[in-house]
């Protein structure tokens, strides 16, 4: 099993190694697990992705532009996080477009401690994909650059004010605290895939580790209709049809849509700190 190796230090003290696997099309077989870290038991984790490994909407499938979609799935009560990068794969034997999911198994401890960030993991996935376009079989752990010793203390949510307003962030936090089963589509009009990916990373880190809210699943664009309810947060450039469990929240909201939750002042203070200073607080817990 590869669980114990996840989050281990490599010989380079500034690099953290995490397990990972690639799901995509194998010629003559179809979609399947193509490659995995040596010793990783993919079956222990893939239940969290089954049915939405590549939840690409038809309009994006038919387009010729690049695909760079990110997903976050907590495992269990948040011991590990599955960080998935979805991109285009090579055409199948009939010349049809395919997609691949490259997922890293990141232990919560290394994320919470600040040794690595969500953005660093996704960058490492992207760089690996560029170098190994059609890998299969066993592969080495994913090497994720850690923060340098000169970087100082970790601050979650730094720069989040560039992507959504404080009323929008406050409303999202309130909704999650009021109803742990709630689902929110964060509408980021005229946003690019890169902007939505950054928004996803900052919001997840800020709400999960600075505010101490329970971990939640999220995706950086609207998935297929059948996959919507696998997520609690969707960051999208436009609204989509969804059931009554979903609320639409404008990233540019000018006023909170919900009253604050009593007794959770430390959460709102952590959010305010992220907007008051260039660097956001390490933790509100």
mmCIF file of C-alpha atoms in Angstrom:
data_model
loop_
_atom_site.group_PDB
_atom_site.id
_atom_site.type_symbol
_atom_site.label_atom_id
_atom_site.label_comp_id
_atom_site.label_asym_id
_atom_site.label_seq_id
_atom_site.Cartn_x
_atom_site.Cartn_y
_atom_site.Cartn_z
ATOM 1 C CA UNK A 1 0.000 0.000 0.000
ATOM 2 C CA UNK A 2 1.192 3.489 -0.810
ATOM 3 C CA UNK A 3 -0.536 5.377 1.987
ATOM 4 C CA UNK A 4 2.404 5.452 4.371
ATOM 5 C CA UNK A 5 4.655 6.948 1.699
ATOM 6 C CA UNK A 6 2.355 9.857 0.962
ATOM 7 C CA UNK A 7 3.739 13.115 2.211
ATOM 8 C CA UNK A 8 7.237 11.758 2.710
ATOM 9 C CA UNK A 9 10.281 13.954 2.306
ATOM 10 C CA UNK A 10 12.546 13.323 -0.651
ATOM 11 C CA UNK A 11 16.302 13.661 -0.462
ATOM 12 C CA UNK A 12 15.760 17.278 -1.408
ATOM 13 C CA UNK A 13 14.567 18.927 1.819
ATOM 14 C CA UNK A 14 12.492 21.425 -0.183
ATOM 15 C CA UNK A 15 10.461 18.734 -1.941
ATOM 16 C CA UNK A 16 7.553 16.690 -0.564
ATOM 17 C CA UNK A 17 6.681 13.406 -2.275
ATOM 18 C CA UNK A 18 3.039 12.360 -2.594
ATOM 19 C CA UNK A 19 1.409 9.386 -4.288
ATOM 20 C CA UNK A 20 -0.541 9.916 -7.508
ATOM 21 C CA UNK A 21 -2.274 8.091 -10.325
ATOM 22 C CA UNK A 22 -3.437 8.786 -13.888
ATOM 23 C CA UNK A 23 -6.819 7.806 -15.305
ATOM 24 C CA UNK A 24 -7.398 8.046 -19.046
ATOM 25 C CA UNK A 25 -7.920 6.181 -22.304
ATOM 26 C CA UNK A 26 -5.893 3.124 -23.248
ATOM 27 C CA UNK A 27 -6.109 2.282 -26.942
ATOM 28 C CA UNK A 28 -8.450 -0.658 -27.494
ATOM 29 C CA UNK A 29 -9.516 -0.730 -23.837
ATOM 30 C CA UNK A 30 -11.175 2.588 -23.039
ATOM 31 C CA UNK A 31 -11.016 4.636 -19.841
ATOM 32 C CA UNK A 32 -9.055 3.002 -17.036
ATOM 33 C CA UNK A 33 -6.223 3.594 -14.580
ATOM 34 C CA UNK A 34 -3.142 4.013 -16.780
ATOM 35 C CA UNK A 35 -0.378 4.600 -14.242
ATOM 36 C CA UNK A 36 0.065 4.815 -10.477
ATOM 37 C CA UNK A 37 2.751 5.372 -7.865
ATOM 38 C CA UNK A 38 4.651 2.239 -7.026
ATOM 39 C CA UNK A 39 2.708 0.453 -4.261
ATOM 40 C CA UNK A 40 -0.336 2.764 -4.281
ATOM 41 C CA UNK A 41 -3.687 0.995 -3.775
ATOM 42 C CA UNK A 42 -5.773 3.094 -6.146
ATOM 43 C CA UNK A 43 -8.948 1.172 -5.248
ATOM 44 C CA UNK A 44 -8.865 2.706 -1.748
ATOM 45 C CA UNK A 45 -9.320 6.164 -3.219
ATOM 46 C CA UNK A 46 -11.059 5.923 -6.572
ATOM 47 C CA UNK A 47 -14.495 5.409 -4.979
ATOM 48 C CA UNK A 48 -14.419 9.168 -4.301
ATOM 49 C CA UNK A 49 -14.050 9.851 -8.045
ATOM 50 C CA UNK A 50 -16.124 7.045 -9.519
ATOM 51 C CA UNK A 51 -18.795 8.390 -11.850
ATOM 52 C CA UNK A 52 -17.092 11.760 -12.303
ATOM 53 C CA UNK A 53 -13.437 11.125 -13.128
ATOM 54 C CA UNK A 54 -13.745 13.481 -16.121
ATOM 55 C CA UNK A 55 -17.037 15.438 -15.716
ATOM 56 C CA UNK A 56 -16.547 17.567 -18.841
ATOM 57 C CA UNK A 57 -19.620 19.346 -20.201
ATOM 58 C CA UNK A 58 -20.446 18.696 -23.903
ATOM 59 C CA UNK A 59 -19.660 22.262 -24.967
ATOM 60 C CA UNK A 60 -16.121 21.914 -23.665
ATOM 61 C CA UNK A 61 -15.741 18.465 -25.206
ATOM 62 C CA UNK A 62 -16.568 19.889 -28.632
ATOM 63 C CA UNK A 63 -14.337 22.932 -28.274
ATOM 64 C CA UNK A 64 -10.733 22.960 -29.436
ATOM 65 C CA UNK A 65 -9.378 25.005 -26.566
ATOM 66 C CA UNK A 66 -7.226 23.697 -23.710
ATOM 67 C CA UNK A 67 -8.786 22.009 -20.696
ATOM 68 C CA UNK A 68 -7.395 22.708 -17.236
ATOM 69 C CA UNK A 69 -9.928 21.744 -14.578
ATOM 70 C CA UNK A 70 -9.211 21.161 -10.892
ATOM 71 C CA UNK A 71 -11.123 19.083 -8.352
ATOM 72 C CA UNK A 72 -10.737 18.712 -4.577
ATOM 73 C CA UNK A 73 -12.102 15.703 -2.675
ATOM 74 C CA UNK A 74 -11.490 15.121 1.040
ATOM 75 C CA UNK A 75 -11.058 11.474 2.005
ATOM 76 C CA UNK A 76 -12.932 10.263 5.085
ATOM 77 C CA UNK A 77 -12.967 13.020 7.706
ATOM 78 C CA UNK A 78 -10.172 14.852 5.909
ATOM 79 C CA UNK A 79 -7.070 12.732 6.573
ATOM 80 C CA UNK A 80 -6.113 12.967 2.906
ATOM 81 C CA UNK A 81 -7.149 15.184 0.018
ATOM 82 C CA UNK A 82 -7.500 13.975 -3.568
ATOM 83 C CA UNK A 83 -6.335 16.815 -5.796
ATOM 84 C CA UNK A 84 -7.264 16.126 -9.409
ATOM 85 C CA UNK A 85 -6.169 17.927 -12.546
ATOM 86 C CA UNK A 86 -8.259 17.201 -15.651
ATOM 87 C CA UNK A 87 -6.747 17.898 -19.062
ATOM 88 C CA UNK A 88 -6.965 16.700 -22.643
ATOM 89 C CA UNK A 89 -5.546 13.297 -23.454
ATOM 90 C CA UNK A 90 -4.439 11.908 -26.821
ATOM 91 C CA UNK A 91 -7.242 11.109 -29.332
ATOM 92 C CA UNK A 92 -8.561 7.557 -29.207
ATOM 93 C CA UNK A 93 -8.223 5.069 -32.062
ATOM 94 C CA UNK A 94 -11.208 6.675 -33.825
ATOM 95 C CA UNK A 95 -9.723 10.160 -33.530
ATOM 96 C CA UNK A 96 -12.213 11.273 -30.873
ATOM 97 C CA UNK A 97 -11.143 13.659 -28.096
ATOM 98 C CA UNK A 98 -10.291 12.118 -24.738
ATOM 99 C CA UNK A 99 -9.528 13.497 -21.309
ATOM 100 C CA UNK A 100 -7.374 12.376 -18.455
ATOM 101 C CA UNK A 101 -7.505 12.792 -14.724
ATOM 102 C CA UNK A 102 -4.231 13.052 -12.835
ATOM 103 C CA UNK A 103 -4.848 12.800 -9.085
ATOM 104 C CA UNK A 104 -2.456 13.393 -6.195
ATOM 105 C CA UNK A 105 -3.070 11.960 -2.714
ATOM 106 C CA UNK A 106 -2.034 14.824 -0.438
ATOM 107 C CA UNK A 107 -2.079 14.201 3.341
ATOM 108 C CA UNK A 108 -3.967 16.918 5.198
ATOM 109 C CA UNK A 109 -1.102 17.301 7.643
ATOM 110 C CA UNK A 110 1.355 18.579 5.026
ATOM 111 C CA UNK A 111 -1.265 20.951 3.621
ATOM 112 C CA UNK A 112 -2.421 22.251 7.000
ATOM 113 C CA UNK A 113 1.145 22.752 8.189
ATOM 114 C CA UNK A 114 1.994 24.767 5.093
ATOM 115 C CA UNK A 115 4.804 22.524 3.891
ATOM 116 C CA UNK A 116 3.050 22.524 0.527
ATOM 117 C CA UNK A 117 0.075 24.405 -0.912
ATOM 118 C CA UNK A 118 -2.777 23.333 -3.162
ATOM 119 C CA UNK A 119 -1.398 25.515 -5.953
ATOM 120 C CA UNK A 120 2.017 23.852 -5.641
ATOM 121 C CA UNK A 121 0.470 20.399 -5.999
ATOM 122 C CA UNK A 122 -1.498 21.417 -9.086
ATOM 123 C CA UNK A 123 1.606 23.001 -10.642
ATOM 124 C CA UNK A 124 3.510 19.773 -10.050
ATOM 125 C CA UNK A 125 0.696 17.769 -11.679
ATOM 126 C CA UNK A 126 0.722 20.079 -14.702
ATOM 127 C CA UNK A 127 4.489 19.925 -15.113
ATOM 128 C CA UNK A 128 4.437 16.146 -14.819
ATOM 129 C CA UNK A 129 1.703 15.946 -17.490
ATOM 130 C CA UNK A 130 3.773 18.033 -19.905
ATOM 131 C CA UNK A 131 6.778 15.744 -19.546
ATOM 132 C CA UNK A 132 4.921 12.406 -19.519
ATOM 133 C CA UNK A 133 2.118 12.755 -22.048
ATOM 134 C CA UNK A 134 1.231 9.057 -22.364
ATOM 135 C CA UNK A 135 2.736 7.253 -19.382
ATOM 136 C CA UNK A 136 1.552 3.808 -18.274
ATOM 137 C CA UNK A 137 2.436 1.320 -15.526
ATOM 138 C CA UNK A 138 4.301 2.228 -12.342
ATOM 139 C CA UNK A 139 5.724 5.673 -11.710
ATOM 140 C CA UNK A 140 7.666 7.475 -8.998
ATOM 141 C CA UNK A 141 5.896 9.638 -6.402
ATOM 142 C CA UNK A 142 4.970 13.153 -7.451
ATOM 143 C CA UNK A 143 7.572 15.661 -6.270
ATOM 144 C CA UNK A 144 5.938 18.827 -4.950
ATOM 145 C CA UNK A 145 8.197 21.815 -4.190
ATOM 146 C CA UNK A 146 7.811 22.911 -0.591
ATOM 147 C CA UNK A 147 7.992 26.430 0.727
ATOM 148 C CA UNK A 148 11.495 27.708 1.242
ATOM 149 C CA UNK A 149 12.716 28.318 4.777
ATOM 150 C CA UNK A 150 12.950 32.036 4.027
ATOM 151 C CA UNK A 151 9.250 32.295 3.182
ATOM 152 C CA UNK A 152 8.247 32.893 6.812
ATOM 153 C CA UNK A 153 5.019 31.714 8.394
ATOM 154 C CA UNK A 154 2.256 30.351 6.227
ATOM 155 C CA UNK A 155 -0.768 32.547 5.603
ATOM 156 C CA UNK A 156 -3.885 31.043 4.026
ATOM 157 C CA UNK A 157 -5.925 33.010 1.514
ATOM 158 C CA UNK A 158 -3.295 35.571 0.564
ATOM 159 C CA UNK A 159 -4.610 37.541 -2.429
ATOM 160 C CA UNK A 160 -8.182 36.219 -2.214
ATOM 161 C CA UNK A 161 -9.481 39.815 -2.432
ATOM 162 C CA UNK A 162 -8.482 39.823 -6.099
ATOM 163 C CA UNK A 163 -11.011 37.100 -6.917
ATOM 164 C CA UNK A 164 -14.130 37.700 -4.804
ATOM 165 C CA UNK A 165 -15.537 40.281 -2.444
ATOM 166 C CA UNK A 166 -15.648 40.017 1.321
ATOM 167 C CA UNK A 167 -19.505 39.836 1.343
ATOM 168 C CA UNK A 168 -19.329 36.908 -1.093
ATOM 169 C CA UNK A 169 -16.755 35.064 1.026
ATOM 170 C CA UNK A 170 -18.686 35.773 4.239
ATOM 171 C CA UNK A 171 -21.908 34.485 2.669
ATOM 172 C CA UNK A 172 -20.187 31.300 1.505
ATOM 173 C CA UNK A 173 -18.749 30.627 4.976
ATOM 174 C CA UNK A 174 -22.109 31.347 6.641
ATOM 175 C CA UNK A 175 -23.944 29.039 4.270
ATOM 176 C CA UNK A 176 -21.490 26.208 4.954
ATOM 177 C CA UNK A 177 -21.755 26.666 8.727
ATOM 178 C CA UNK A 178 -25.552 26.957 8.673
ATOM 179 C CA UNK A 179 -26.122 23.876 6.528
ATOM 180 C CA UNK A 180 -23.215 21.410 6.246
ATOM 181 C CA UNK A 181 -24.988 19.757 3.289
ATOM 182 C CA UNK A 182 -25.482 22.978 1.331
ATOM 183 C CA UNK A 183 -24.127 23.394 -2.180
ATOM 184 C CA UNK A 184 -23.006 26.684 -3.707
ATOM 185 C CA UNK A 185 -22.183 27.752 -7.238
ATOM 186 C CA UNK A 186 -19.754 30.669 -6.981
ATOM 187 C CA UNK A 187 -20.385 32.698 -10.110
ATOM 188 C CA UNK A 188 -17.188 34.328 -11.404
ATOM 189 C CA UNK A 189 -18.333 36.167 -14.500
ATOM 190 C CA UNK A 190 -15.855 36.641 -17.379
ATOM 191 C CA UNK A 191 -13.245 34.544 -15.540
ATOM 192 C CA UNK A 192 -10.558 32.424 -17.157
ATOM 193 C CA UNK A 193 -9.788 28.794 -16.214
ATOM 194 C CA UNK A 194 -6.588 29.963 -14.509
ATOM 195 C CA UNK A 195 -8.512 32.531 -12.456
ATOM 196 C CA UNK A 196 -11.069 29.956 -11.365
ATOM 197 C CA UNK A 197 -8.332 27.482 -10.424
ATOM 198 C CA UNK A 198 -6.664 30.124 -8.254
ATOM 199 C CA UNK A 199 -9.998 31.068 -6.682
ATOM 200 C CA UNK A 200 -10.676 27.426 -5.853
ATOM 201 C CA UNK A 201 -7.307 26.944 -4.141
ATOM 202 C CA UNK A 202 -7.522 30.137 -2.087
ATOM 203 C CA UNK A 203 -11.113 29.594 -0.942
ATOM 204 C CA UNK A 204 -10.558 25.937 0.002
ATOM 205 C CA UNK A 205 -7.386 26.739 1.970
ATOM 206 C CA UNK A 206 -8.908 29.740 3.712
ATOM 207 C CA UNK A 207 -12.184 28.093 4.743
ATOM 208 C CA UNK A 208 -10.671 24.716 5.631
ATOM 209 C CA UNK A 209 -7.454 25.601 7.440
ATOM 210 C CA UNK A 210 -7.706 29.251 8.447
ATOM 211 C CA UNK A 211 -11.385 29.099 9.454
ATOM 212 C CA UNK A 212 -11.488 25.476 10.554
ATOM 213 C CA UNK A 213 -14.626 24.531 8.601
ATOM 214 C CA UNK A 214 -15.163 20.846 7.739
ATOM 215 C CA UNK A 215 -13.401 19.842 4.497
ATOM 216 C CA UNK A 216 -15.552 19.925 1.373
ATOM 217 C CA UNK A 217 -15.435 18.838 -2.267
ATOM 218 C CA UNK A 218 -15.015 21.483 -4.957
ATOM 219 C CA UNK A 219 -14.414 21.925 -8.686
ATOM 220 C CA UNK A 220 -13.178 24.880 -10.752
ATOM 221 C CA UNK A 221 -15.861 24.766 -13.464
ATOM 222 C CA UNK A 222 -19.393 23.485 -13.792
ATOM 223 C CA UNK A 223 -19.331 19.693 -14.303
ATOM 224 C CA UNK A 224 -21.884 17.606 -16.165
ATOM 225 C CA UNK A 225 -25.405 17.697 -14.710
ATOM 226 C CA UNK A 226 -25.054 14.132 -13.430
ATOM 227 C CA UNK A 227 -21.883 15.051 -11.524
ATOM 228 C CA UNK A 228 -23.053 18.316 -9.912
ATOM 229 C CA UNK A 229 -24.106 16.775 -6.617
ATOM 230 C CA UNK A 230 -20.707 15.184 -6.029
ATOM 231 C CA UNK A 231 -19.544 18.698 -5.067
ATOM 232 C CA UNK A 232 -20.381 21.280 -2.425
ATOM 233 C CA UNK A 233 -18.666 24.167 -4.194
ATOM 234 C CA UNK A 234 -18.540 24.868 -7.921
ATOM 235 C CA UNK A 235 -16.576 27.859 -9.230
ATOM 236 C CA UNK A 236 -18.017 28.669 -12.651
ATOM 237 C CA UNK A 237 -18.174 31.514 -15.218
ATOM 238 C CA UNK A 238 -21.936 31.102 -15.702
ATOM 239 C CA UNK A 239 -24.955 29.601 -13.982
ATOM 240 C CA UNK A 240 -26.208 26.100 -14.758
ATOM 241 C CA UNK A 241 -29.375 24.159 -14.099
ATOM 242 C CA UNK A 242 -29.290 22.368 -10.771
ATOM 243 C CA UNK A 243 -31.644 21.090 -8.077
ATOM 244 C CA UNK A 244 -32.973 23.046 -5.098
ATOM 245 C CA UNK A 245 -29.986 22.145 -2.899
ATOM 246 C CA UNK A 246 -27.872 24.654 -4.858
ATOM 247 C CA UNK A 247 -27.559 28.396 -4.291
ATOM 248 C CA UNK A 248 -26.061 30.875 -6.739
ATOM 249 C CA UNK A 249 -23.548 33.289 -5.212
ATOM 250 C CA UNK A 250 -22.045 36.188 -7.165
ATOM 251 C CA UNK A 251 -18.307 36.547 -6.566
ATOM 252 C CA UNK A 252 -18.816 40.333 -6.833
ATOM 253 C CA UNK A 253 -21.621 40.471 -4.229
ATOM 254 C CA UNK A 254 -21.798 43.871 -2.500
ATOM 255 C CA UNK A 255 -23.624 42.742 0.651
ATOM 256 C CA UNK A 256 -23.861 39.477 2.644
ATOM 257 C CA UNK A 257 -26.909 37.415 1.711
ATOM 258 C CA UNK A 258 -27.230 35.722 5.123
ATOM 259 C CA UNK A 259 -27.017 36.817 8.770
ATOM 260 C CA UNK A 260 -23.848 35.797 10.580
ATOM 261 C CA UNK A 261 -23.791 32.602 12.644
ATOM 262 C CA UNK A 262 -23.772 33.336 16.374
ATOM 263 C CA UNK A 263 -20.705 32.172 18.278
ATOM 264 C CA UNK A 264 -18.480 31.864 15.212
ATOM 265 C CA UNK A 265 -16.778 35.240 15.412
ATOM 266 C CA UNK A 266 -13.344 33.660 14.948
ATOM 267 C CA UNK A 267 -14.359 32.508 11.462
ATOM 268 C CA UNK A 268 -15.434 35.978 10.348
ATOM 269 C CA UNK A 269 -12.326 37.496 11.900
ATOM 270 C CA UNK A 270 -10.147 35.099 9.905
ATOM 271 C CA UNK A 271 -11.936 36.134 6.717
ATOM 272 C CA UNK A 272 -11.603 39.821 7.550
ATOM 273 C CA UNK A 273 -7.896 39.376 8.268
ATOM 274 C CA UNK A 274 -7.413 37.939 4.795
ATOM 275 C CA UNK A 275 -8.807 41.157 3.336
ATOM 276 C CA UNK A 276 -7.147 43.594 5.741
ATOM 277 C CA UNK A 277 -3.595 42.444 5.177
ATOM 278 C CA UNK A 278 -1.511 41.185 2.234
ATOM 279 C CA UNK A 279 -1.142 37.918 4.116
ATOM 280 C CA UNK A 280 -4.026 36.023 5.681
ATOM 281 C CA UNK A 281 -3.978 34.300 9.108
ATOM 282 C CA UNK A 282 -2.512 30.849 9.625
ATOM 283 C CA UNK A 283 -5.491 29.502 11.566
ATOM 284 C CA UNK A 284 -8.545 30.687 13.427
ATOM 285 C CA UNK A 285 -8.840 27.533 15.493
#
